[in-house]
CSV table of C-alpha atoms in Angstrom, one decimal:
chain,number,residue,atom,x,y,z
A,23,UNK,CA,-20.1,2.3,-15.3
A,24,UNK,CA,-19.3,1.9,-11.6
A,25,UNK,CA,-16.5,4.0,-10.2
A,26,UNK,CA,-14.6,3.1,-7.1
A,27,UNK,CA,-15.0,6.8,-6.1
A,28,UNK,CA,-18.7,6.1,-5.5
A,29,UNK,CA,-17.9,3.9,-2.5
A,30,UNK,CA,-17.0,5.2,1.0
A,31,UNK,CA,-13.5,3.6,1.1
A,32,UNK,CA,-11.4,6.5,2.3
A,33,UNK,CA,-9.3,5.5,5.2
A,34,UNK,CA,-8.5,2.1,4.0
A,35,UNK,CA,-10.1,-0.7,6.1
A,36,UNK,CA,-12.9,1.1,7.8
A,37,UNK,CA,-15.6,-0.6,5.8
A,38,UNK,CA,-15.7,-4.1,7.2
A,39,UNK,CA,-14.3,-5.7,10.3
A,40,UNK,CA,-13.6,-2.3,11.9
A,41,UNK,CA,-12.7,-3.8,15.2
A,42,UNK,CA,-10.2,-6.2,13.7
A,43,UNK,CA,-8.8,-3.4,11.6
A,44,UNK,CA,-8.4,-1.1,14.6
A,45,UNK,CA,-6.6,-4.0,16.3
A,46,UNK,CA,-4.2,-4.4,13.4
A,47,UNK,CA,-3.5,-0.7,13.3
A,48,UNK,CA,-3.0,-0.5,17.1
A,49,UNK,CA,-0.5,-3.5,16.9
A,50,UNK,CA,1.4,-1.8,14.1
A,51,UNK,CA,1.4,1.5,16.0
A,52,UNK,CA,2.7,-0.2,19.2
A,53,UNK,CA,5.5,-1.8,17.2
A,54,UNK,CA,6.4,1.5,15.5
A,55,UNK,CA,6.5,3.3,18.9
A,56,UNK,CA,8.7,0.5,20.2
A,57,UNK,CA,11.1,1.2,17.4
A,58,UNK,CA,11.0,4.9,18.2
A,59,UNK,CA,11.9,4.1,21.9
A,60,UNK,CA,14.9,2.0,20.9
A,61,UNK,CA,16.1,4.7,18.4
A,62,UNK,CA,15.6,7.4,21.0
A,63,UNK,CA,17.5,5.5,23.6
A,64,UNK,CA,20.4,5.1,21.2
A,65,UNK,CA,20.3,8.9,20.5
A,66,UNK,CA,20.3,9.8,24.2
A,67,UNK,CA,23.2,7.5,24.9
A,68,UNK,CA,25.4,8.9,22.1
A,69,UNK,CA,28.2,11.0,23.4
A,70,UNK,CA,28.6,14.6,22.1
A,71,UNK,CA,25.1,14.8,20.7
A,72,UNK,CA,24.5,18.1,19.0
A,73,UNK,CA,21.7,20.0,17.2
A,74,UNK,CA,24.0,20.7,14.2
A,75,UNK,CA,22.6,19.2,11.0
A,76,UNK,CA,24.7,16.4,9.6
A,77,UNK,CA,23.6,14.0,6.8
A,78,UNK,CA,22.7,10.6,8.3
A,79,UNK,CA,23.1,11.8,11.8
A,80,UNK,CA,20.9,10.6,14.7
A,81,UNK,CA,17.8,12.7,15.4
A,82,UNK,CA,17.8,15.2,18.2
A,83,UNK,CA,15.1,14.9,20.9
A,84,UNK,CA,13.3,17.8,19.3
A,85,UNK,CA,13.5,16.3,15.8
A,86,UNK,CA,12.3,12.9,17.1
A,87,UNK,CA,9.3,14.5,18.6
A,88,UNK,CA,8.6,16.3,15.4
A,89,UNK,CA,8.9,13.0,13.5
A,90,UNK,CA,6.3,11.4,15.7
A,91,UNK,CA,4.0,14.3,15.4
A,92,UNK,CA,4.3,14.5,11.6
A,93,UNK,CA,4.5,10.8,10.6
A,94,UNK,CA,2.3,8.9,13.0
A,95,UNK,CA,-0.9,10.5,11.7
A,96,UNK,CA,-0.1,8.7,8.4
A,97,UNK,CA,0.1,5.3,9.9
A,98,UNK,CA,-3.3,4.3,8.6
A,99,UNK,CA,-2.5,5.4,5.0
A,100,UNK,CA,0.8,3.6,5.2
A,101,UNK,CA,-0.9,0.3,6.3
A,102,UNK,CA,-3.6,0.7,3.6
A,103,UNK,CA,-1.0,1.0,0.9
A,104,UNK,CA,1.1,-1.8,2.1
A,105,UNK,CA,-2.0,-4.1,2.6
A,106,UNK,CA,-3.3,-3.5,-0.9
A,107,UNK,CA,0.1,-3.8,-2.5
A,108,UNK,CA,1.0,-7.1,-0.8
A,109,UNK,CA,-2.5,-8.5,-0.3
A,110,UNK,CA,-1.0,-10.0,2.8
A,111,UNK,CA,-1.8,-8.7,6.3
A,112,UNK,CA,1.2,-10.0,8.0
A,113,UNK,CA,3.6,-8.8,5.3
A,114,UNK,CA,1.9,-5.4,5.4
A,115,UNK,CA,2.6,-5.0,9.1
A,116,UNK,CA,6.2,-5.9,8.6
A,117,UNK,CA,6.6,-3.5,5.7
A,118,UNK,CA,5.0,-0.6,7.6
A,119,UNK,CA,7.3,-1.2,10.6
A,120,UNK,CA,10.4,-1.3,8.3
A,121,UNK,CA,9.2,1.8,6.5
A,122,UNK,CA,8.8,3.8,9.7
A,123,UNK,CA,12.2,2.7,10.8
A,124,UNK,CA,13.8,3.8,7.5
A,125,UNK,CA,11.9,7.0,7.7
A,126,UNK,CA,13.1,7.7,11.2
A,127,UNK,CA,16.7,7.1,10.2
A,128,UNK,CA,16.3,9.3,7.2
A,129,UNK,CA,14.2,12.1,8.8
A,130,UNK,CA,17.2,14.4,9.3
A,131,UNK,CA,17.5,14.6,5.6
A,132,UNK,CA,13.8,15.2,5.0
A,133,UNK,CA,13.5,18.6,3.1
A,134,UNK,CA,9.9,19.3,3.8
A,135,UNK,CA,6.9,19.1,1.6
A,136,UNK,CA,4.2,16.4,1.9
A,137,UNK,CA,5.1,14.2,4.8
A,138,UNK,CA,2.4,11.7,3.7
A,139,UNK,CA,3.8,11.4,0.2
A,140,UNK,CA,7.4,11.1,1.5
A,141,UNK,CA,6.4,8.3,3.9
A,142,UNK,CA,4.3,6.4,1.3
A,143,UNK,CA,7.2,6.5,-1.1
A,144,UNK,CA,9.3,4.7,1.6
A,145,UNK,CA,6.4,2.2,2.1
A,146,UNK,CA,6.4,1.6,-1.6
A,147,UNK,CA,10.2,1.0,-1.7
A,148,UNK,CA,9.9,-1.4,1.2
A,149,UNK,CA,7.2,-3.3,-0.6
A,150,UNK,CA,9.4,-3.6,-3.7
A,151,UNK,CA,12.1,-5.0,-1.5
A,152,UNK,CA,9.7,-7.5,0.0
A,153,UNK,CA,8.3,-8.4,-3.4
A,154,UNK,CA,11.8,-9.0,-4.9
A,155,UNK,CA,12.7,-11.2,-1.9
A,156,UNK,CA,9.5,-13.2,-2.3
A,157,UNK,CA,10.1,-13.7,-6.0
A,158,UNK,CA,13.6,-15.0,-5.4
A,159,UNK,CA,12.3,-17.4,-2.8
A,160,UNK,CA,9.6,-18.6,-5.1
A,161,UNK,CA,12.2,-19.1,-7.9
A,162,UNK,CA,14.4,-21.0,-5.6
A,163,UNK,CA,11.7,-23.3,-4.4
A,164,UNK,CA,9.8,-23.8,-7.6
A,165,UNK,CA,11.5,-22.3,-10.7
A,166,UNK,CA,8.6,-23.2,-13.0
A,167,UNK,CA,5.8,-21.9,-10.8
A,168,UNK,CA,6.8,-18.3,-10.3
A,169,UNK,CA,3.7,-16.1,-10.6
A,170,UNK,CA,3.8,-13.1,-13.0
A,171,UNK,CA,0.8,-11.4,-11.7
A,172,UNK,CA,2.5,-8.1,-10.8
A,173,UNK,CA,4.1,-7.8,-14.2
A,174,UNK,CA,1.1,-8.8,-16.3
A,175,UNK,CA,-1.2,-6.7,-18.4
A,176,UNK,CA,-4.2,-5.2,-16.9
A,177,UNK,CA,-6.5,-7.5,-18.9
A,178,UNK,CA,-5.0,-10.4,-16.9
A,179,UNK,CA,-7.1,-9.3,-13.9
A,180,UNK,CA,-10.3,-10.0,-15.9
A,181,UNK,CA,-9.1,-13.5,-16.7
A,182,UNK,CA,-9.0,-14.3,-13.0
A,183,UNK,CA,-12.7,-14.2,-12.8
A,184,UNK,CA,-13.1,-16.3,-15.9
A,185,UNK,CA,-10.5,-19.0,-15.5
A,186,UNK,CA,-11.1,-19.9,-11.9
A,187,UNK,CA,-14.1,-20.2,-9.6
A,188,UNK,CA,-12.4,-19.1,-6.4
A,189,UNK,CA,-12.4,-15.3,-7.0
A,190,UNK,CA,-15.9,-15.5,-8.4
A,191,UNK,CA,-17.3,-17.5,-5.5
A,192,UNK,CA,-15.6,-15.4,-2.8
A,193,UNK,CA,-16.7,-12.1,-4.3
A,194,UNK,CA,-20.3,-13.1,-4.8
A,195,UNK,CA,-20.6,-14.1,-1.2
A,196,UNK,CA,-19.1,-10.9,0.2
A,197,UNK,CA,-20.9,-7.7,1.3
A,198,UNK,CA,-20.7,-4.7,-1.0
A,199,UNK,CA,-17.8,-3.2,1.0
A,200,UNK,CA,-15.9,-6.4,0.9
A,201,UNK,CA,-16.6,-6.9,-2.8
A,202,UNK,CA,-15.1,-3.5,-3.5
A,203,UNK,CA,-11.9,-4.4,-1.6
A,204,UNK,CA,-11.8,-7.8,-3.2
A,205,UNK,CA,-12.3,-6.4,-6.7
A,206,UNK,CA,-9.6,-3.8,-6.1
A,207,UNK,CA,-7.2,-6.5,-5.1
A,208,UNK,CA,-7.7,-8.2,-8.5
A,209,UNK,CA,-6.2,-5.3,-10.3
A,210,UNK,CA,-2.6,-5.6,-11.5
A,211,UNK,CA,-0.2,-3.9,-9.1
A,212,UNK,CA,0.5,-0.6,-11.0
A,213,UNK,CA,-3.2,0.0,-11.4
A,214,UNK,CA,-4.0,-1.1,-7.8
A,215,UNK,CA,-1.3,1.2,-6.5
A,216,UNK,CA,-2.4,4.4,-8.2
A,217,UNK,CA,-6.1,3.7,-7.3
A,218,UNK,CA,-5.3,3.2,-3.6
A,219,UNK,CA,-3.1,6.3,-3.5
A,220,UNK,CA,-5.7,8.4,-5.1
A,221,UNK,CA,-9.0,7.1,-3.8
A,222,UNK,CA,-8.1,5.7,-0.4
A,223,UNK,CA,-5.0,7.7,0.6
A,224,UNK,CA,-6.3,10.8,-1.2
A,225,UNK,CA,-3.0,12.0,-2.6
A,226,UNK,CA,-2.9,14.6,-5.4
A,227,UNK,CA,-1.6,13.6,-8.9
A,228,UNK,CA,1.7,15.3,-8.1
A,229,UNK,CA,2.1,13.4,-4.8
A,230,UNK,CA,1.3,10.1,-6.5
A,231,UNK,CA,3.9,10.9,-9.2
A,232,UNK,CA,6.4,11.5,-6.5
A,233,UNK,CA,5.6,8.3,-4.6
A,234,UNK,CA,5.6,6.1,-7.7
A,235,UNK,CA,8.4,7.9,-9.5
A,236,UNK,CA,6.5,8.4,-12.7
A,237,UNK,CA,5.3,11.5,-14.6
A,238,UNK,CA,2.0,13.1,-13.7
A,239,UNK,CA,0.7,12.1,-17.2
A,240,UNK,CA,1.5,8.4,-16.4
A,241,UNK,CA,-0.4,8.7,-13.2
A,242,UNK,CA,-3.5,10.1,-14.9
A,243,UNK,CA,-3.3,7.4,-17.6
A,244,UNK,CA,-3.0,4.6,-15.0
A,245,UNK,CA,-5.7,6.0,-12.9
A,246,UNK,CA,-8.1,6.1,-15.9
A,247,UNK,CA,-7.3,2.5,-16.8
A,248,UNK,CA,-7.6,1.5,-13.2
A,249,UNK,CA,-11.0,3.0,-12.8
A,250,UNK,CA,-12.2,1.5,-16.1
A,251,UNK,CA,-11.0,-2.0,-15.2
A,252,UNK,CA,-12.3,-1.8,-11.7
A,253,UNK,CA,-15.8,-0.8,-13.0
A,254,UNK,CA,-15.7,-3.6,-15.5
A,255,UNK,CA,-14.8,-6.2,-12.9
A,256,UNK,CA,-17.4,-4.8,-10.5
A,257,UNK,CA,-20.2,-4.9,-13.0
A,258,UNK,CA,-19.3,-8.5,-14.0
A,259,UNK,CA,-19.2,-9.7,-10.4
A,260,UNK,CA,-22.5,-7.8,-9.6
A,261,UNK,CA,-24.2,-9.4,-12.6
A,262,UNK,CA,-23.6,-12.9,-11.2
A,263,UNK,CA,-21.9,-16.1,-12.4
A,264,UNK,CA,-23.5,-16.0,-15.9
A,265,UNK,CA,-21.7,-12.7,-16.7
A,266,UNK,CA,-18.4,-14.2,-15.7
A,267,UNK,CA,-18.5,-17.0,-18.2
């Protein structure tokens, strides 16, 4: 069986289109820094600013610098998670920007621990907000055509390669690195999420449990299922069209 761990995917989108990926990350980083600048200007203009800790208070200049130093290194991981969860590059950029702004506003209440896990939990929450909004919009526009892909069983992902020719055709034409990413995107959201957090963002089981808000045992179970379904999908795609019928 093929395991996603056998492929050099750590770091998210380094495998294919590296130049384009760097451009996306740079654009997101610029937008995030612009948010920092606006927030910092608001802090500096506030009268009676103090270093005293208060829940929900604006960050001090020292704390703002600490936030940038501790959170910006995880921008790639944040975008990777958002991109795989949404399967939409534009939405992923918006989610990352929103997540960093939320993180900046909440940083005064950050109690320490894994900065990466804390940030990715916020990214995940922003994705859930985006997903709920999208579902409401789909329901409003076409009540009978609302997709249930995110809530379906893991076996539904296998049906995608059987019922339609589009995923099959696309995956068979891709390079190996692109096939890995394409196959990963066919997994249902809960399995896709845990696989990205473990294999790409390299979080521990405990950190993944904190991000997803589930017990460690659930993380291990989902990860096992995700690897199994990924391997099945990969082998069926690699075997060619006949194996997909």
